[in-house]
Tab-separated table of C-alpha atoms and ligand atoms in Angstrom:
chain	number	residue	atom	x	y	z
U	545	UNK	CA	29.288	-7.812	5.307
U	546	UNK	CA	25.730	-6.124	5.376
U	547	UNK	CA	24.254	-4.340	2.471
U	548	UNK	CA	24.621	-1.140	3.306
U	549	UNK	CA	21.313	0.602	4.905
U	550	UNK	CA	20.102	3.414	2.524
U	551	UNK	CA	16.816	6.249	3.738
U	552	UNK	CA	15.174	8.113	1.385
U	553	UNK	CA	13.166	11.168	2.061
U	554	UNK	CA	13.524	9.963	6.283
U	555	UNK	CA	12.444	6.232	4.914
U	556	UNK	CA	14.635	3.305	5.316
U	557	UNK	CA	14.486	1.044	2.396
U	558	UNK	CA	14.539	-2.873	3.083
U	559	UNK	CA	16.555	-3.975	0.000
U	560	UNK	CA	14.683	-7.264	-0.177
U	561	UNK	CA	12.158	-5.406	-2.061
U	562	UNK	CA	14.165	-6.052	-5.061
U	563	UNK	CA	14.486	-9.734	-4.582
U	564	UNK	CA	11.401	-10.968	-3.830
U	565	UNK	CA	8.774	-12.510	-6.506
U	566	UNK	CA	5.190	-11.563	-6.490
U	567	UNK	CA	2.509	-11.589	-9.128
U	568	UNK	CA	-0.602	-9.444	-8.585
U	569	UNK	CA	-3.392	-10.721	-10.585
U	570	UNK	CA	-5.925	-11.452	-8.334
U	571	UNK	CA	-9.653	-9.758	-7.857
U	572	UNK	CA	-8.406	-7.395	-5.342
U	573	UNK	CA	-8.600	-9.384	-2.382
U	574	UNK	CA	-6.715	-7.365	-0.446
U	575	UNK	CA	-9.792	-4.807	0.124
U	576	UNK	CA	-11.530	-7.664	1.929
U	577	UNK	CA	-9.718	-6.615	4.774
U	578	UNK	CA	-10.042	-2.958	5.121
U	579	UNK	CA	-7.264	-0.689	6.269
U	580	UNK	CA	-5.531	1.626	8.454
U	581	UNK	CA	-5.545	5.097	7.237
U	582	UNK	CA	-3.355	7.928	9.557
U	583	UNK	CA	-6.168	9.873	11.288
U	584	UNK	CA	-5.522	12.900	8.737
U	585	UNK	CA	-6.655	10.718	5.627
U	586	UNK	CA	-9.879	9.514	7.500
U	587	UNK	CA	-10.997	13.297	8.471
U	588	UNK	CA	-10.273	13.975	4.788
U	589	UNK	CA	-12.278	11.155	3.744
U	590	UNK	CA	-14.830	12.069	5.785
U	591	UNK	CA	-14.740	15.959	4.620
U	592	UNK	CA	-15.473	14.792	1.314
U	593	UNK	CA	-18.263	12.237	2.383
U	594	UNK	CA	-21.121	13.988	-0.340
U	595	UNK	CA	-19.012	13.045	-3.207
U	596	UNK	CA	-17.782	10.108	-1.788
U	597	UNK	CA	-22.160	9.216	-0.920
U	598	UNK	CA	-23.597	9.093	-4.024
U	599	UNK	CA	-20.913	6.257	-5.433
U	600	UNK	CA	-21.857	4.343	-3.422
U	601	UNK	CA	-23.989	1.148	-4.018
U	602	UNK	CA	-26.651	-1.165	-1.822
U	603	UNK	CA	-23.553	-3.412	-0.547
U	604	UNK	CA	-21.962	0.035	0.899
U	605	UNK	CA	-23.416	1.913	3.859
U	606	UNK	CA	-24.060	5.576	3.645
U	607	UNK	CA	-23.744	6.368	7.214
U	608	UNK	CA	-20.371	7.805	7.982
U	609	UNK	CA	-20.339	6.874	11.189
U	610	UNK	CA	-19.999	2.841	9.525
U	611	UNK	CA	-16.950	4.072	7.955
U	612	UNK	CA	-13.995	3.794	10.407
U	613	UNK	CA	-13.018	2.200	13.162
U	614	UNK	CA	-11.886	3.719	16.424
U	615	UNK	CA	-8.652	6.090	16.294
U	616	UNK	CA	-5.576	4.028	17.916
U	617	UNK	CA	-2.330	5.146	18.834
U	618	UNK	CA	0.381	4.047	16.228
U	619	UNK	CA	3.327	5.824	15.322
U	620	UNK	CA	4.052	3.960	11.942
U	621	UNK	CA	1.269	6.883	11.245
U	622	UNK	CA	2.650	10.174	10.458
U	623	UNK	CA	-0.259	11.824	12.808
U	624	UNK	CA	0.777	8.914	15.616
U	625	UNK	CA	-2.881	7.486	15.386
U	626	UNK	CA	-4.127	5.042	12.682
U	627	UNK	CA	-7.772	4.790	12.257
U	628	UNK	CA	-8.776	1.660	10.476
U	629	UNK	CA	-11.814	1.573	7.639
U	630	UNK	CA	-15.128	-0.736	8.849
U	631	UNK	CA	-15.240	-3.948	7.401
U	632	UNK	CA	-19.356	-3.822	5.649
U	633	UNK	CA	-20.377	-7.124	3.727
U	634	UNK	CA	-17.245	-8.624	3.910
U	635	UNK	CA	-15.521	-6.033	2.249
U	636	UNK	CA	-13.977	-2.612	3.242
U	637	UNK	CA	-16.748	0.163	4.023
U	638	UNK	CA	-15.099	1.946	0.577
U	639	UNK	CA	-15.277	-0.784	-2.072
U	640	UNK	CA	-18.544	-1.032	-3.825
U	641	UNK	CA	-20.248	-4.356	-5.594
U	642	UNK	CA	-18.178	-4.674	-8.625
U	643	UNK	CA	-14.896	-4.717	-6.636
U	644	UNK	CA	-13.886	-0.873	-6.875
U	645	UNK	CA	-12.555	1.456	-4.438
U	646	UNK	CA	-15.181	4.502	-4.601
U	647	UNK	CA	-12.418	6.729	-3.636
U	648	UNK	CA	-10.632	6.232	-6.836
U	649	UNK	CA	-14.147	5.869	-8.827
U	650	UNK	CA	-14.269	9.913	-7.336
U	651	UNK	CA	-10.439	10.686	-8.289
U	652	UNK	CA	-11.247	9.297	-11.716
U	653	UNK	CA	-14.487	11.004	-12.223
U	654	UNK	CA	-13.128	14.385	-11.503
U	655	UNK	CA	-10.318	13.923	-13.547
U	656	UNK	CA	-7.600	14.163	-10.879
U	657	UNK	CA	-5.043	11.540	-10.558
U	658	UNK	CA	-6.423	8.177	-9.629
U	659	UNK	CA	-4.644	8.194	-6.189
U	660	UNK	CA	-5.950	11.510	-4.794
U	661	UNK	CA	-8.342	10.054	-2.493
U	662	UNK	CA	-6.661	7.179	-1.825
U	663	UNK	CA	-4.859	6.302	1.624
U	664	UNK	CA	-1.279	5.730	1.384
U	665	UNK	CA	-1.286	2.160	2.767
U	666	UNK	CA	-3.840	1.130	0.038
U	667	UNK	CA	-1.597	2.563	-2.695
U	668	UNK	CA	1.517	0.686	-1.616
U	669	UNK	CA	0.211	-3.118	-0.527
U	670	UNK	CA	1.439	-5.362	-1.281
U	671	UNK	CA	4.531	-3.417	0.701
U	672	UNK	CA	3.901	-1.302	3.664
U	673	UNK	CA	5.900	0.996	5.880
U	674	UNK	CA	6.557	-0.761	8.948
U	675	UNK	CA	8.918	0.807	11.404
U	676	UNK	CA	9.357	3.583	9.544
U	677	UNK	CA	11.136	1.232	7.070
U	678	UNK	CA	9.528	0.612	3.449
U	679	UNK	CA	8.983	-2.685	3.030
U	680	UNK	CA	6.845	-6.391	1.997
U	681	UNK	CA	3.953	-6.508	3.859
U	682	UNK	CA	4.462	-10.290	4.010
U	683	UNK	CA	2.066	-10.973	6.956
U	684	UNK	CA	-1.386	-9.508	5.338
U	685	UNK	CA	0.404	-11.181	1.648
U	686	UNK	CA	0.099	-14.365	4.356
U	687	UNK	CA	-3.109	-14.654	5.687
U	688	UNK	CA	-4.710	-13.570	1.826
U	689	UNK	CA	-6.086	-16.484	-0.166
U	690	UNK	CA	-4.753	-15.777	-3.478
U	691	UNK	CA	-2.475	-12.938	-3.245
U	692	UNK	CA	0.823	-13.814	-5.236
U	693	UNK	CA	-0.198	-17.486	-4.000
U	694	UNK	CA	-0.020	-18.247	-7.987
U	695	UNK	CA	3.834	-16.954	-8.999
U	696	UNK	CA	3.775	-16.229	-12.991
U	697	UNK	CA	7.213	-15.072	-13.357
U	698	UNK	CA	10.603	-13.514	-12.230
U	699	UNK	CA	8.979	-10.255	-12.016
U	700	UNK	CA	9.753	-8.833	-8.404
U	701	UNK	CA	7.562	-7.047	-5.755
U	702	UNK	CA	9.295	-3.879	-6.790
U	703	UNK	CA	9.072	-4.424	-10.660
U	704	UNK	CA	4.937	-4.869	-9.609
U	705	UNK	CA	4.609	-1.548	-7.731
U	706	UNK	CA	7.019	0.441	-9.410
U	707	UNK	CA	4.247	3.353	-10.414
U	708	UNK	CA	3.010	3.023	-6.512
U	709	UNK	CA	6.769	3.664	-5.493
U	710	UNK	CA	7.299	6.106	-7.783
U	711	UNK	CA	4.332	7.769	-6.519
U	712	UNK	CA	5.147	7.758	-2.765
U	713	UNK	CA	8.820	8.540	-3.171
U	714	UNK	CA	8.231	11.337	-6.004
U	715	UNK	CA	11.048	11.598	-8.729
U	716	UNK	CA	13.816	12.451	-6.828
U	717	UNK	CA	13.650	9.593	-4.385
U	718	UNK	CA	12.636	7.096	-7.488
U	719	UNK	CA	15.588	7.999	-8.787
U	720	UNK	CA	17.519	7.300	-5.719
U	721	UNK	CA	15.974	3.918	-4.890
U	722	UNK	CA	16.955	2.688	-8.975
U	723	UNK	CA	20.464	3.934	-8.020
U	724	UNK	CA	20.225	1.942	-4.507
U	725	UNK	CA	18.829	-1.001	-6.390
U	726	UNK	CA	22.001	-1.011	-8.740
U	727	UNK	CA	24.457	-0.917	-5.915
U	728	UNK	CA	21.888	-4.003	-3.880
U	729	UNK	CA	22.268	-6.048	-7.138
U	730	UNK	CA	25.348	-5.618	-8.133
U	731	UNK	CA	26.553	-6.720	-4.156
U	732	UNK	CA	24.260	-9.270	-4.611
U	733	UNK	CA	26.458	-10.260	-7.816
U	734	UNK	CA	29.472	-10.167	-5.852
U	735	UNK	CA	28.157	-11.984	-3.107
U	736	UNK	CA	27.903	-9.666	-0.400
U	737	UNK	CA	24.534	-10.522	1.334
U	738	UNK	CA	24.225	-11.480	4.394
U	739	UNK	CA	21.960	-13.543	6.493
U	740	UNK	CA	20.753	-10.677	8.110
U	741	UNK	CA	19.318	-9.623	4.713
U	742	UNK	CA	17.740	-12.609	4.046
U	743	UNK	CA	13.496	-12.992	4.520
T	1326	SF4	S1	-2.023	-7.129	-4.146
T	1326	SF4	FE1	-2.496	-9.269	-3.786
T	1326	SF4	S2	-4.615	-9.330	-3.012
T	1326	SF4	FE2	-4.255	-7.316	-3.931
T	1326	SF4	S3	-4.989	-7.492	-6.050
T	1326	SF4	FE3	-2.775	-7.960	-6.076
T	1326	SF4	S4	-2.624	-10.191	-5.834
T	1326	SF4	FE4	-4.711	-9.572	-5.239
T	1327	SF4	S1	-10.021	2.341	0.792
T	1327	SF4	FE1	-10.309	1.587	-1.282
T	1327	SF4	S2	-8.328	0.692	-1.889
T	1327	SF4	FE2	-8.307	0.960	0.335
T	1327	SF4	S3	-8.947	-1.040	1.164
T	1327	SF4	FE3	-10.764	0.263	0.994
T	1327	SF4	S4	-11.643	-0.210	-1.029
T	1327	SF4	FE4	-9.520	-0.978	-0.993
Protein backbone atom coordinates (compact mmCIF):
# COMPACT_ATOMS: atom_id res chain seq x y z
CA UNK A 1 0.00 0.00 0.00
CA UNK A 2 1.09 3.55 -1.30
CA UNK A 3 0.90 6.64 0.76
CA UNK A 4 -1.78 8.18 -0.47
CA UNK A 5 -0.97 11.12 -3.17
CA UNK A 6 -2.14 14.51 -1.71
CA UNK A 7 -2.15 18.26 -4.22
CA UNK A 8 -2.32 21.34 -2.74
CA UNK A 9 -3.31 24.50 -4.43
CA UNK A 10 -2.88 22.16 -8.14
CA UNK A 11 0.70 20.94 -6.50
CA UNK A 12 1.41 17.40 -5.80
CA UNK A 13 3.36 16.96 -2.69
CA UNK A 14 6.21 14.18 -2.67
CA UNK A 15 5.86 13.03 0.98
CA UNK A 16 9.57 12.27 1.20
CA UNK A 17 9.96 15.82 2.00
CA UNK A 18 9.28 14.94 5.49
CA UNK A 19 11.79 12.19 5.74
CA UNK A 20 14.71 13.32 4.41
CA UNK A 21 17.75 15.00 6.50
CA UNK A 22 19.42 18.11 5.37
CA UNK A 23 21.36 20.79 7.16
CA UNK A 24 21.79 24.18 5.45
CA UNK A 25 24.70 25.93 6.81
CA UNK A 26 26.81 26.53 4.12
CA UNK A 27 27.99 30.08 2.39
CA UNK A 28 25.26 29.94 -0.06
CA UNK A 29 26.71 27.88 -2.59
CA UNK A 30 23.85 27.25 -4.26
CA UNK A 31 23.94 30.87 -6.05
CA UNK A 32 27.13 29.69 -7.75
CA UNK A 33 24.99 28.21 -10.14
CA UNK A 34 22.46 30.68 -11.17
CA UNK A 35 18.86 29.84 -11.90
CA UNK A 36 15.86 29.44 -13.90
CA UNK A 37 13.34 32.06 -13.33
CA UNK A 38 9.65 31.63 -15.42
CA UNK A 39 9.97 34.31 -18.14
CA UNK A 40 7.42 36.60 -16.06
CA UNK A 41 9.97 36.96 -13.04
CA UNK A 42 12.90 37.85 -15.48
CA UNK A 43 10.77 40.77 -17.34
CA UNK A 44 9.98 41.84 -13.77
CA UNK A 45 13.47 41.76 -12.84
CA UNK A 46 14.37 43.49 -15.61
CA UNK A 47 11.47 46.30 -15.14
CA UNK A 48 13.01 47.09 -12.00
CA UNK A 49 16.71 47.06 -13.33
CA UNK A 50 17.44 51.03 -11.81
CA UNK A 51 16.91 49.85 -8.36
CA UNK A 52 18.21 46.65 -8.89
CA UNK A 53 21.73 48.87 -10.73
CA UNK A 54 22.94 50.76 -8.15
CA UNK A 55 23.36 47.50 -5.62
CA UNK A 56 25.30 46.30 -7.46
CA UNK A 57 29.13 45.92 -6.93
CA UNK A 58 32.51 45.61 -9.33
CA UNK A 59 32.06 41.60 -9.34
CA UNK A 60 28.35 42.26 -10.86
CA UNK A 61 27.75 43.56 -14.37
CA UNK A 62 25.46 46.43 -14.96
CA UNK A 63 24.46 45.61 -18.39
CA UNK A 64 21.11 43.94 -18.46
CA UNK A 65 21.61 42.32 -21.34
CA UNK A 66 24.48 40.00 -18.99
CA UNK A 67 21.63 39.15 -16.89
CA UNK A 68 19.75 36.14 -18.38
CA UNK A 69 20.14 33.58 -20.47
CA UNK A 70 18.07 32.75 -23.51
CA UNK A 71 14.17 32.05 -22.92
CA UNK A 72 13.58 28.07 -23.29
CA UNK A 73 10.54 26.23 -23.48
CA UNK A 74 9.71 24.44 -20.10
CA UNK A 75 6.48 23.81 -18.75
CA UNK A 76 7.57 23.15 -15.03
CA UNK A 77 7.27 27.20 -15.61
CA UNK A 78 3.94 28.60 -15.05
CA UNK A 79 4.51 30.96 -18.33
CA UNK A 80 5.84 27.49 -20.23
CA UNK A 81 9.35 29.20 -20.75
CA UNK A 82 12.15 29.34 -18.11
CA UNK A 83 14.77 31.86 -18.64
CA UNK A 84 17.88 31.10 -16.69
CA UNK A 85 20.11 34.05 -14.80
CA UNK A 86 23.96 34.51 -16.44
CA UNK A 87 26.52 32.97 -14.56
CA UNK A 88 29.25 36.47 -14.02
CA UNK A 89 32.49 35.66 -11.92
CA UNK A 90 31.53 32.45 -11.00
CA UNK A 91 28.54 33.43 -9.40
CA UNK A 92 24.91 34.24 -10.50
CA UNK A 93 24.63 37.72 -12.45
CA UNK A 94 22.39 38.79 -9.04
CA UNK A 95 24.70 37.98 -6.12
CA UNK A 96 27.14 40.65 -5.29
CA UNK A 97 30.85 40.26 -3.50
CA UNK A 98 29.88 39.55 -0.02
CA UNK A 99 27.63 36.61 -1.02
CA UNK A 100 24.10 38.45 -1.17
CA UNK A 101 21.35 38.26 -3.52
CA UNK A 102 20.82 42.10 -4.58
CA UNK A 103 17.28 41.30 -5.13
CA UNK A 104 16.64 40.73 -1.53
CA UNK A 105 19.35 43.58 -0.52
CA UNK A 106 16.33 45.80 -2.65
CA UNK A 107 13.26 43.92 -0.85
CA UNK A 108 15.02 44.65 2.42
CA UNK A 109 15.92 48.18 1.74
CA UNK A 110 12.46 49.18 0.86
CA UNK A 111 11.05 47.55 3.62
CA UNK A 112 8.93 44.98 1.78
CA UNK A 113 9.17 41.40 2.60
CA UNK A 114 12.55 39.91 1.92
CA UNK A 115 11.17 37.61 -0.87
CA UNK A 116 9.48 40.22 -3.10
CA UNK A 117 12.03 40.24 -5.68
CA UNK A 118 13.02 37.00 -5.38
CA UNK A 119 12.30 34.11 -8.02
CA UNK A 120 10.36 31.31 -6.74
CA UNK A 121 12.96 28.59 -7.45
CA UNK A 122 15.57 30.56 -5.38
CA UNK A 123 13.16 30.76 -2.42
CA UNK A 124 12.44 27.04 -2.30
CA UNK A 125 16.09 25.17 -3.04
CA UNK A 126 16.99 23.10 -1.62
CA UNK A 127 13.38 21.57 -3.00
CA UNK A 128 12.06 22.45 -6.33
CA UNK A 129 8.89 21.84 -8.29
CA UNK A 130 9.60 19.30 -10.73
CA UNK A 131 6.73 17.89 -12.69
CA UNK A 132 4.47 19.95 -11.27
CA UNK A 133 5.18 17.96 -8.05
CA UNK A 134 6.91 19.82 -4.95
CA UNK A 135 9.76 18.21 -4.14
CA UNK A 136 14.00 17.64 -3.11
CA UNK A 137 15.90 19.00 -5.63
CA UNK A 138 18.38 16.17 -5.00
CA UNK A 139 20.31 16.49 -8.32
CA UNK A 140 21.60 20.35 -7.96
CA UNK A 141 21.86 19.17 -3.70
CA UNK A 142 24.29 16.49 -5.81
CA UNK A 143 26.56 18.13 -7.88
CA UNK A 144 27.03 21.15 -4.83
CA UNK A 145 30.22 20.86 -2.82
CA UNK A 146 28.99 21.41 0.56
CA UNK A 147 25.35 21.57 0.47
CA UNK A 148 23.93 19.32 3.39
CA UNK A 149 27.28 17.29 2.56
CA UNK A 150 27.95 17.92 6.52
CA UNK A 151 24.48 16.37 8.29
CA UNK A 152 24.20 18.12 11.94
CA UNK A 153 21.07 16.58 13.02
CA UNK A 154 17.60 14.86 12.59
CA UNK A 155 16.23 18.02 11.41
CA UNK A 156 14.46 17.27 7.95
CA UNK A 157 14.44 19.13 4.55
CA UNK A 158 10.98 20.28 5.46
CA UNK A 159 11.74 21.29 9.16
CA UNK A 160 14.76 23.57 7.13
CA UNK A 161 12.39 25.35 4.71
CA UNK A 162 9.40 25.47 6.61
CA UNK A 163 9.12 29.59 6.33
CA UNK A 164 9.97 29.03 2.35
CA UNK A 165 6.95 26.49 2.29
CA UNK A 166 4.90 28.41 4.19
CA UNK A 167 5.55 31.16 1.92
CA UNK A 168 4.82 29.41 -1.43
CA UNK A 169 1.82 27.47 -0.19
CA UNK A 170 0.28 30.57 1.87
CA UNK A 171 -1.64 29.62 5.17
CA UNK A 172 -4.21 27.64 3.96
CA UNK A 173 -2.10 25.15 2.08
CA UNK A 174 0.60 25.22 5.17
CA UNK A 175 -1.95 24.14 7.04
CA UNK A 176 -2.88 21.39 4.77
CA UNK A 177 0.62 20.03 4.14
CA UNK A 178 1.12 19.83 8.48
CA UNK A 179 -2.19 17.88 8.30
CA UNK A 180 -0.74 15.67 5.24
CA UNK A 181 2.49 15.34 7.15
CA UNK A 182 0.52 13.85 10.23
CA UNK A 183 -1.33 11.31 8.19
CA UNK A 184 2.56 10.49 6.09
CA UNK A 185 4.02 9.92 9.63
CA UNK A 186 1.71 8.35 11.33
CA UNK A 187 1.52 5.56 8.06
CA UNK A 188 4.96 5.67 8.31
CA UNK A 189 4.42 4.49 12.10
CA UNK A 190 2.25 1.83 11.03
CA UNK A 191 4.32 0.73 8.38
CA UNK A 192 2.61 1.55 5.36
CA UNK A 193 5.39 2.82 2.95
CA UNK A 194 6.14 1.46 0.13
CA UNK A 195 9.07 1.07 -2.12
CA UNK A 196 7.64 3.25 -4.46
CA UNK A 197 7.99 5.99 -1.80
CA UNK A 198 11.30 5.38 -1.09
CA UNK A 199 14.38 7.95 -2.61
S1 LIG B 1 20.76 25.28 0.47
FE1 LIG B 1 22.65 24.12 0.36
S2 LIG B 1 24.06 25.32 -0.93
FE2 LIG B 1 22.37 26.65 -0.30
S3 LIG B 1 23.10 27.71 1.54
FE3 LIG B 1 21.99 25.87 2.24
S4 LIG B 1 23.54 24.25 2.42
FE4 LIG B 1 24.43 25.92 1.20
S1 LIG C 1 18.72 35.42 -7.95
FE1 LIG C 1 19.59 35.79 -5.93
S2 LIG C 1 18.98 34.02 -4.68
FE2 LIG C 1 18.64 33.48 -6.83
S3 LIG C 1 20.51 32.38 -7.45
FE3 LIG C 1 20.76 34.54 -7.99
S4 LIG C 1 21.80 35.49 -6.23
FE4 LIG C 1 20.96 33.50 -5.56
Amino acid sequence: MKIKEKYINGIKIDPNIFLFKFGCRCNGECCHYGVYTDLKESEHILSIKNKIIPLMDETQSKNISDWFEPPEEDEDFESGVAVGTEIINNKCAFLDKNGLCVLQRLALQEGEHKWKYKPIYCILFPLTIYQNTLTIDDEHIDRLNYCNKFPISDTTIFDACKEEIHYFLGDEGFQELLNYKDEVLSQLQNGVLSDGNKK
